[in-house]
Amino acid sequence: MSLYDRHLPVLLDEIAGPSPAPGAGAVSGVVVAMAAGLIASAARRSPGWAEARGVSAQAQALRSRVERLAEANEEAYLGALALIEGAAEDGGRDAAIGKALDTAAELPLAIAECAYDVVLLGGEAAKHAAAGGAEDAAAAAVLAEAAARAAAGLVVANLVSMPGDERVVHAQWLADAATDAARRAVAASAAR
């Protein structure tokens, strides 16, 4: 069953269960999708904000993209586990592990990139959205920042055997930049 076709209590039970999936990558994606939804809602509740419709549309587009990434991450993660477990002990195992780790880095990196974009959009909404919406947007920025940091951590963990990989540097930059942007979003909301 698709990640987004599950009822929330079932999904929460699966996350807490003994299976490795859904894991941190998929959960990070779900959190980013929820944060983007909060921003879209905040913008929709702000009729006096000229850019509200555009921000809402951007948030919805990011939500759709990260939903697909979270779903793909869960599938790739399960596939990678099966590939590693089923690989022969000869040279095929090393190649399988390398391919699995490469895929396991690309999807969380894409989730971290979306998360960073959601944090930035949350900061914009925190500055301009109507009362109530600005606070939701700031909260969304904080949630997306945490997801960016979690996804970036997966990139680092999955590429630990590849020192100097540019994806590790980019992931760490995204996490740090998301933290800075989330702080600005919270400050903008509090200053209103």
PDB file of C-alpha atoms in Angstrom:
ATOM      1  CA  MET A   1       0.000   0.000   0.000  1.00  0.00           C
ATOM      2  CA  SER A   2       1.237   3.460  -0.880  1.00  0.00           C
ATOM      3  CA  LEU A   3       2.696   5.581   1.917  1.00  0.00           C
ATOM      4  CA  TYR A   4      -0.064   8.177   1.505  1.00  0.00           C
ATOM      5  CA  ASP A   5      -2.915   5.678   1.176  1.00  0.00           C
ATOM      6  CA  ARG A   6      -2.461   4.471   4.748  1.00  0.00           C
ATOM      7  CA  HIS A   7      -4.599   5.830   7.543  1.00  0.00           C
ATOM      8  CA  LEU A   8      -2.569   7.965   9.932  1.00  0.00           C
ATOM      9  CA  PRO A   9      -2.871   5.603  12.942  1.00  0.00           C
ATOM     10  CA  VAL A  10      -1.726   2.695  10.748  1.00  0.00           C
ATOM     11  CA  LEU A  11       1.207   4.701   9.408  1.00  0.00           C
ATOM     12  CA  LEU A  12       2.231   5.738  12.923  1.00  0.00           C
ATOM     13  CA  ASP A  13       2.077   2.099  14.050  1.00  0.00           C
ATOM     14  CA  GLU A  14       4.222   1.046  11.073  1.00  0.00           C
ATOM     15  CA  ILE A  15       6.790   3.736  11.854  1.00  0.00           C
ATOM     16  CA  ALA A  16       6.987   2.469  15.450  1.00  0.00           C
ATOM     17  CA  GLY A  17       7.002  -1.187  14.403  1.00  0.00           C
ATOM     18  CA  PRO A  18       9.888  -3.625  13.966  1.00  0.00           C
ATOM     19  CA  SER A  19      10.170  -3.143  10.192  1.00  0.00           C
ATOM     20  CA  PRO A  20      12.885  -0.798   8.917  1.00  0.00           C
ATOM     21  CA  ALA A  21      10.346   0.981   6.722  1.00  0.00           C
ATOM     22  CA  PRO A  22       8.936   3.504   6.720  1.00  0.00           C
ATOM     23  CA  GLY A  23      12.209   4.903   7.965  1.00  0.00           C
ATOM     24  CA  ALA A  24      13.722   8.315   8.540  1.00  0.00           C
ATOM     25  CA  GLY A  25      13.824   9.273   4.845  1.00  0.00           C
ATOM     26  CA  ALA A  26      10.148   8.634   4.195  1.00  0.00           C
ATOM     27  CA  VAL A  27       9.151  10.177   7.538  1.00  0.00           C
ATOM     28  CA  SER A  28      11.222  13.285   6.742  1.00  0.00           C
ATOM     29  CA  GLY A  29       9.368  13.578   3.448  1.00  0.00           C
ATOM     30  CA  VAL A  30       5.988  13.263   5.163  1.00  0.00           C
ATOM     31  CA  VAL A  31       6.964  15.983   7.651  1.00  0.00           C
ATOM     32  CA  VAL A  32       8.009  18.297   4.804  1.00  0.00           C
ATOM     33  CA  ALA A  33       4.712  17.623   3.007  1.00  0.00           C
ATOM     34  CA  MET A  34       2.791  18.492   6.172  1.00  0.00           C
ATOM     35  CA  ALA A  35       4.838  21.667   6.634  1.00  0.00           C
ATOM     36  CA  ALA A  36       4.140  22.697   3.047  1.00  0.00           C
ATOM     37  CA  GLY A  37       0.445  22.102   3.686  1.00  0.00           C
ATOM     38  CA  LEU A  38       0.550  24.397   6.728  1.00  0.00           C
ATOM     39  CA  ILE A  39       2.125  27.132   4.611  1.00  0.00           C
ATOM     40  CA  ALA A  40      -0.473  26.718   1.868  1.00  0.00           C
ATOM     41  CA  SER A  41      -3.201  27.009   4.499  1.00  0.00           C
ATOM     42  CA  ALA A  42      -1.599  30.085   6.070  1.00  0.00           C
ATOM     43  CA  ALA A  43      -1.432  31.767   2.679  1.00  0.00           C
ATOM     44  CA  ARG A  44      -5.042  30.871   1.844  1.00  0.00           C
ATOM     45  CA  ARG A  45      -6.162  32.461   5.133  1.00  0.00           C
ATOM     46  CA  SER A  46      -4.417  35.736   4.248  1.00  0.00           C
ATOM     47  CA  PRO A  47      -6.649  37.566   1.766  1.00  0.00           C
ATOM     48  CA  GLY A  48      -4.866  40.880   2.349  1.00  0.00           C
ATOM     49  CA  TRP A  49      -1.487  39.481   1.254  1.00  0.00           C
ATOM     50  CA  ALA A  50      -0.929  40.138  -2.443  1.00  0.00           C
ATOM     51  CA  GLU A  51       1.453  37.190  -2.930  1.00  0.00           C
ATOM     52  CA  ALA A  52      -0.664  34.723  -0.952  1.00  0.00           C
ATOM     53  CA  ARG A  53      -2.011  32.850  -3.978  1.00  0.00           C
ATOM     54  CA  GLY A  54       1.472  32.405  -5.416  1.00  0.00           C
ATOM     55  CA  VAL A  55       2.902  31.235  -2.095  1.00  0.00           C
ATOM     56  CA  SER A  56       0.039  28.791  -1.694  1.00  0.00           C
ATOM     57  CA  ALA A  57       0.662  27.423  -5.192  1.00  0.00           C
ATOM     58  CA  GLN A  58       4.395  27.072  -4.503  1.00  0.00           C
ATOM     59  CA  ALA A  59       3.681  25.281  -1.230  1.00  0.00           C
ATOM     60  CA  GLN A  60       1.294  22.893  -2.971  1.00  0.00           C
ATOM     61  CA  ALA A  61       3.856  22.178  -5.705  1.00  0.00           C
ATOM     62  CA  LEU A  62       6.534  21.452  -3.097  1.00  0.00           C
ATOM     63  CA  ARG A  63       4.102  19.258  -1.210  1.00  0.00           C
ATOM     64  CA  SER A  64       3.358  17.206  -4.327  1.00  0.00           C
ATOM     65  CA  ARG A  65       7.043  16.843  -5.153  1.00  0.00           C
ATOM     66  CA  VAL A  66       8.096  15.764  -1.682  1.00  0.00           C
ATOM     67  CA  GLU A  67       5.190  13.323  -1.424  1.00  0.00           C
ATOM     68  CA  ARG A  68       6.552  11.554  -4.511  1.00  0.00           C
ATOM     69  CA  LEU A  69      10.084  11.657  -3.094  1.00  0.00           C
ATOM     70  CA  ALA A  70       9.005  10.182   0.257  1.00  0.00           C
ATOM     71  CA  GLU A  71       7.196   7.373  -1.543  1.00  0.00           C
ATOM     72  CA  ALA A  72      10.200   6.721  -3.797  1.00  0.00           C
ATOM     73  CA  ASN A  73      12.524   6.815  -0.783  1.00  0.00           C
ATOM     74  CA  GLU A  74      10.546   4.139   1.019  1.00  0.00           C
ATOM     75  CA  GLU A  75      10.508   1.922  -2.089  1.00  0.00           C
ATOM     76  CA  ALA A  76      14.217   2.471  -2.770  1.00  0.00           C
ATOM     77  CA  TYR A  77      15.111   1.784   0.852  1.00  0.00           C
ATOM     78  CA  LEU A  78      13.256  -1.529   0.872  1.00  0.00           C
ATOM     79  CA  GLY A  79      14.741  -2.379  -2.524  1.00  0.00           C
ATOM     80  CA  ALA A  80      18.242  -1.553  -1.315  1.00  0.00           C
ATOM     81  CA  LEU A  81      17.822  -3.749   1.751  1.00  0.00           C
ATOM     82  CA  ALA A  82      16.636  -6.630  -0.424  1.00  0.00           C
ATOM     83  CA  LEU A  83      19.467  -6.060  -2.901  1.00  0.00           C
ATOM     84  CA  ILE A  84      22.098  -6.085  -0.172  1.00  0.00           C
ATOM     85  CA  GLU A  85      20.612  -9.134   1.554  1.00  0.00           C
ATOM     86  CA  GLY A  86      20.279 -11.042  -1.735  1.00  0.00           C
ATOM     87  CA  ALA A  87      23.627 -10.137  -3.257  1.00  0.00           C
ATOM     88  CA  ALA A  88      26.145 -12.910  -3.699  1.00  0.00           C
ATOM     89  CA  GLU A  89      29.275 -12.938  -1.583  1.00  0.00           C
ATOM     90  CA  ASP A  90      31.465 -12.392  -4.652  1.00  0.00           C
ATOM     91  CA  GLY A  91      32.183  -9.040  -6.337  1.00  0.00           C
ATOM     92  CA  GLY A  92      28.477  -8.651  -7.105  1.00  0.00           C
ATOM     93  CA  ARG A  93      27.800  -7.874  -3.474  1.00  0.00           C
ATOM     94  CA  ASP A  94      30.134  -4.857  -3.469  1.00  0.00           C
ATOM     95  CA  ALA A  95      28.560  -3.481  -6.649  1.00  0.00           C
ATOM     96  CA  ALA A  96      25.070  -4.023  -5.227  1.00  0.00           C
ATOM     97  CA  ILE A  97      25.952  -2.252  -2.003  1.00  0.00           C
ATOM     98  CA  GLY A  98      27.506   0.656  -3.921  1.00  0.00           C
ATOM     99  CA  LYS A  99      24.413   1.067  -6.081  1.00  0.00           C
ATOM    100  CA  ALA A 100      22.106   0.804  -3.070  1.00  0.00           C
ATOM    101  CA  LEU A 101      24.034   3.429  -1.106  1.00  0.00           C
ATOM    102  CA  ASP A 102      24.119   5.785  -4.083  1.00  0.00           C
ATOM    103  CA  THR A 103      20.330   5.593  -4.402  1.00  0.00           C
ATOM    104  CA  ALA A 104      19.985   5.844  -0.637  1.00  0.00           C
ATOM    105  CA  ALA A 105      21.822   9.180  -0.806  1.00  0.00           C
ATOM    106  CA  GLU A 106      20.071  10.756  -3.804  1.00  0.00           C
ATOM    107  CA  LEU A 107      16.500  10.581  -2.518  1.00  0.00           C
ATOM    108  CA  PRO A 108      17.164  11.981   0.973  1.00  0.00           C
ATOM    109  CA  LEU A 109      19.217  14.731  -0.669  1.00  0.00           C
ATOM    110  CA  ALA A 110      16.236  15.647  -2.840  1.00  0.00           C
ATOM    111  CA  ILE A 111      14.010  15.596   0.256  1.00  0.00           C
ATOM    112  CA  ALA A 112      16.472  17.897   2.049  1.00  0.00           C
ATOM    113  CA  GLU A 113      16.401  20.282  -0.927  1.00  0.00           C
ATOM    114  CA  CYS A 114      12.591  20.400  -0.831  1.00  0.00           C
ATOM    115  CA  ALA A 115      12.698  20.886   2.924  1.00  0.00           C
ATOM    116  CA  TYR A 116      15.008  23.872   2.533  1.00  0.00           C
ATOM    117  CA  ASP A 117      12.650  25.386  -0.041  1.00  0.00           C
ATOM    118  CA  VAL A 118       9.725  24.857   2.349  1.00  0.00           C
ATOM    119  CA  VAL A 119      11.668  26.554   5.162  1.00  0.00           C
ATOM    120  CA  LEU A 120      12.293  29.583   2.924  1.00  0.00           C
ATOM    121  CA  LEU A 121       8.640  29.708   1.896  1.00  0.00           C
ATOM    122  CA  GLY A 122       7.619  29.388   5.547  1.00  0.00           C
ATOM    123  CA  GLY A 123       9.797  32.376   6.362  1.00  0.00           C
ATOM    124  CA  GLU A 124       8.088  34.438   3.692  1.00  0.00           C
ATOM    125  CA  ALA A 125       4.663  33.433   4.968  1.00  0.00           C
ATOM    126  CA  ALA A 126       5.704  34.122   8.576  1.00  0.00           C
ATOM    127  CA  LYS A 127       6.446  37.721   7.561  1.00  0.00           C
ATOM    128  CA  HIS A 128       3.271  38.395   5.580  1.00  0.00           C
ATOM    129  CA  ALA A 129       0.465  35.976   6.448  1.00  0.00           C
ATOM    130  CA  ALA A 130      -2.521  36.999   8.534  1.00  0.00           C
ATOM    131  CA  ALA A 131      -2.580  36.431  12.292  1.00  0.00           C
ATOM    132  CA  GLY A 132      -2.636  32.728  13.060  1.00  0.00           C
ATOM    133  CA  GLY A 133      -1.238  31.938   9.639  1.00  0.00           C
ATOM    134  CA  ALA A 134       2.083  33.583  10.398  1.00  0.00           C
ATOM    135  CA  GLU A 135       2.518  31.389  13.466  1.00  0.00           C
ATOM    136  CA  ASP A 136       1.605  28.279  11.463  1.00  0.00           C
ATOM    137  CA  ALA A 137       4.115  29.270   8.797  1.00  0.00           C
ATOM    138  CA  ALA A 138       6.861  29.709  11.394  1.00  0.00           C
ATOM    139  CA  ALA A 139       6.018  26.311  12.877  1.00  0.00           C
ATOM    140  CA  ALA A 140       6.095  24.820   9.378  1.00  0.00           C
ATOM    141  CA  ALA A 141       9.552  26.294   8.833  1.00  0.00           C
ATOM    142  CA  VAL A 142      10.798  24.662  12.043  1.00  0.00           C
ATOM    143  CA  LEU A 143       9.302  21.296  11.081  1.00  0.00           C
ATOM    144  CA  ALA A 144      10.827  21.475   7.603  1.00  0.00           C
ATOM    145  CA  GLU A 145      14.186  22.484   9.098  1.00  0.00           C
ATOM    146  CA  ALA A 146      14.181  19.386  11.295  1.00  0.00           C
ATOM    147  CA  ALA A 147      13.311  17.230   8.290  1.00  0.00           C
ATOM    148  CA  ALA A 148      16.096  18.862   6.246  1.00  0.00           C
ATOM    149  CA  ARG A 149      18.587  18.064   8.990  1.00  0.00           C
ATOM    150  CA  ALA A 150      17.326  14.467   9.294  1.00  0.00           C
ATOM    151  CA  ALA A 151      17.447  13.866   5.542  1.00  0.00           C
ATOM    152  CA  ALA A 152      20.904  15.436   5.317  1.00  0.00           C
ATOM    153  CA  GLY A 153      22.049  13.097   8.082  1.00  0.00           C
ATOM    154  CA  LEU A 154      20.918  10.137   5.986  1.00  0.00           C
ATOM    155  CA  VAL A 155      22.963  11.390   3.046  1.00  0.00           C
ATOM    156  CA  VAL A 156      26.031  11.647   5.270  1.00  0.00           C
ATOM    157  CA  ALA A 157      25.432   8.193   6.775  1.00  0.00           C
ATOM    158  CA  ASN A 158      24.835   6.550   3.401  1.00  0.00           C
ATOM    159  CA  LEU A 159      27.959   8.064   1.863  1.00  0.00           C
ATOM    160  CA  VAL A 160      30.287   7.611   4.847  1.00  0.00           C
ATOM    161  CA  SER A 161      32.448   5.270   2.769  1.00  0.00           C
ATOM    162  CA  MET A 162      32.874   7.970   0.092  1.00  0.00           C
ATOM    163  CA  PRO A 163      34.816  10.795   1.793  1.00  0.00           C
ATOM    164  CA  GLY A 164      34.684  14.118   0.001  1.00  0.00           C
ATOM    165  CA  ASP A 165      31.526  13.312  -1.955  1.00  0.00           C
ATOM    166  CA  GLU A 166      29.970  16.625  -3.008  1.00  0.00           C
ATOM    167  CA  ARG A 167      26.513  15.391  -2.001  1.00  0.00           C
ATOM    168  CA  VAL A 168      27.653  15.223   1.630  1.00  0.00           C
ATOM    169  CA  VAL A 169      28.881  18.817   1.489  1.00  0.00           C
ATOM    170  CA  HIS A 170      25.642  19.945  -0.184  1.00  0.00           C
ATOM    171  CA  ALA A 171      23.487  18.068   2.356  1.00  0.00           C
ATOM    172  CA  GLN A 172      25.319  19.640   5.260  1.00  0.00           C
ATOM    173  CA  TRP A 173      24.977  23.087   3.681  1.00  0.00           C
ATOM    174  CA  LEU A 174      21.214  22.535   3.228  1.00  0.00           C
ATOM    175  CA  ALA A 175      20.815  21.541   6.882  1.00  0.00           C
ATOM    176  CA  ASP A 176      22.744  24.557   8.148  1.00  0.00           C
ATOM    177  CA  ALA A 177      20.984  26.977   5.786  1.00  0.00           C
ATOM    178  CA  ALA A 178      17.590  25.541   6.763  1.00  0.00           C
ATOM    179  CA  THR A 179      18.412  26.117  10.439  1.00  0.00           C
ATOM    180  CA  ASP A 180      19.306  29.762   9.779  1.00  0.00           C
ATOM    181  CA  ALA A 181      16.181  30.311   7.689  1.00  0.00           C
ATOM    182  CA  ALA A 182      13.936  28.665  10.295  1.00  0.00           C
ATOM    183  CA  ARG A 183      15.320  30.956  12.990  1.00  0.00           C
ATOM    184  CA  ARG A 184      14.526  33.966  10.797  1.00  0.00           C
ATOM    185  CA  ALA A 185      10.992  32.656  10.215  1.00  0.00           C
ATOM    186  CA  VAL A 186      10.355  32.279  13.945  1.00  0.00           C
ATOM    187  CA  ALA A 187      11.755  35.760  14.595  1.00  0.00           C
ATOM    188  CA  ALA A 188       9.578  37.234  11.830  1.00  0.00           C
ATOM    189  CA  SER A 189       6.461  35.646  13.280  1.00  0.00           C
ATOM    190  CA  ALA A 190       7.310  36.780  16.812  1.00  0.00           C
ATOM    191  CA  ALA A 191       7.943  40.353  15.650  1.00  0.00           C
ATOM    192  CA  ARG A 192       4.405  40.750  14.281  1.00  0.00           C
TER     193      ARG A 192
END
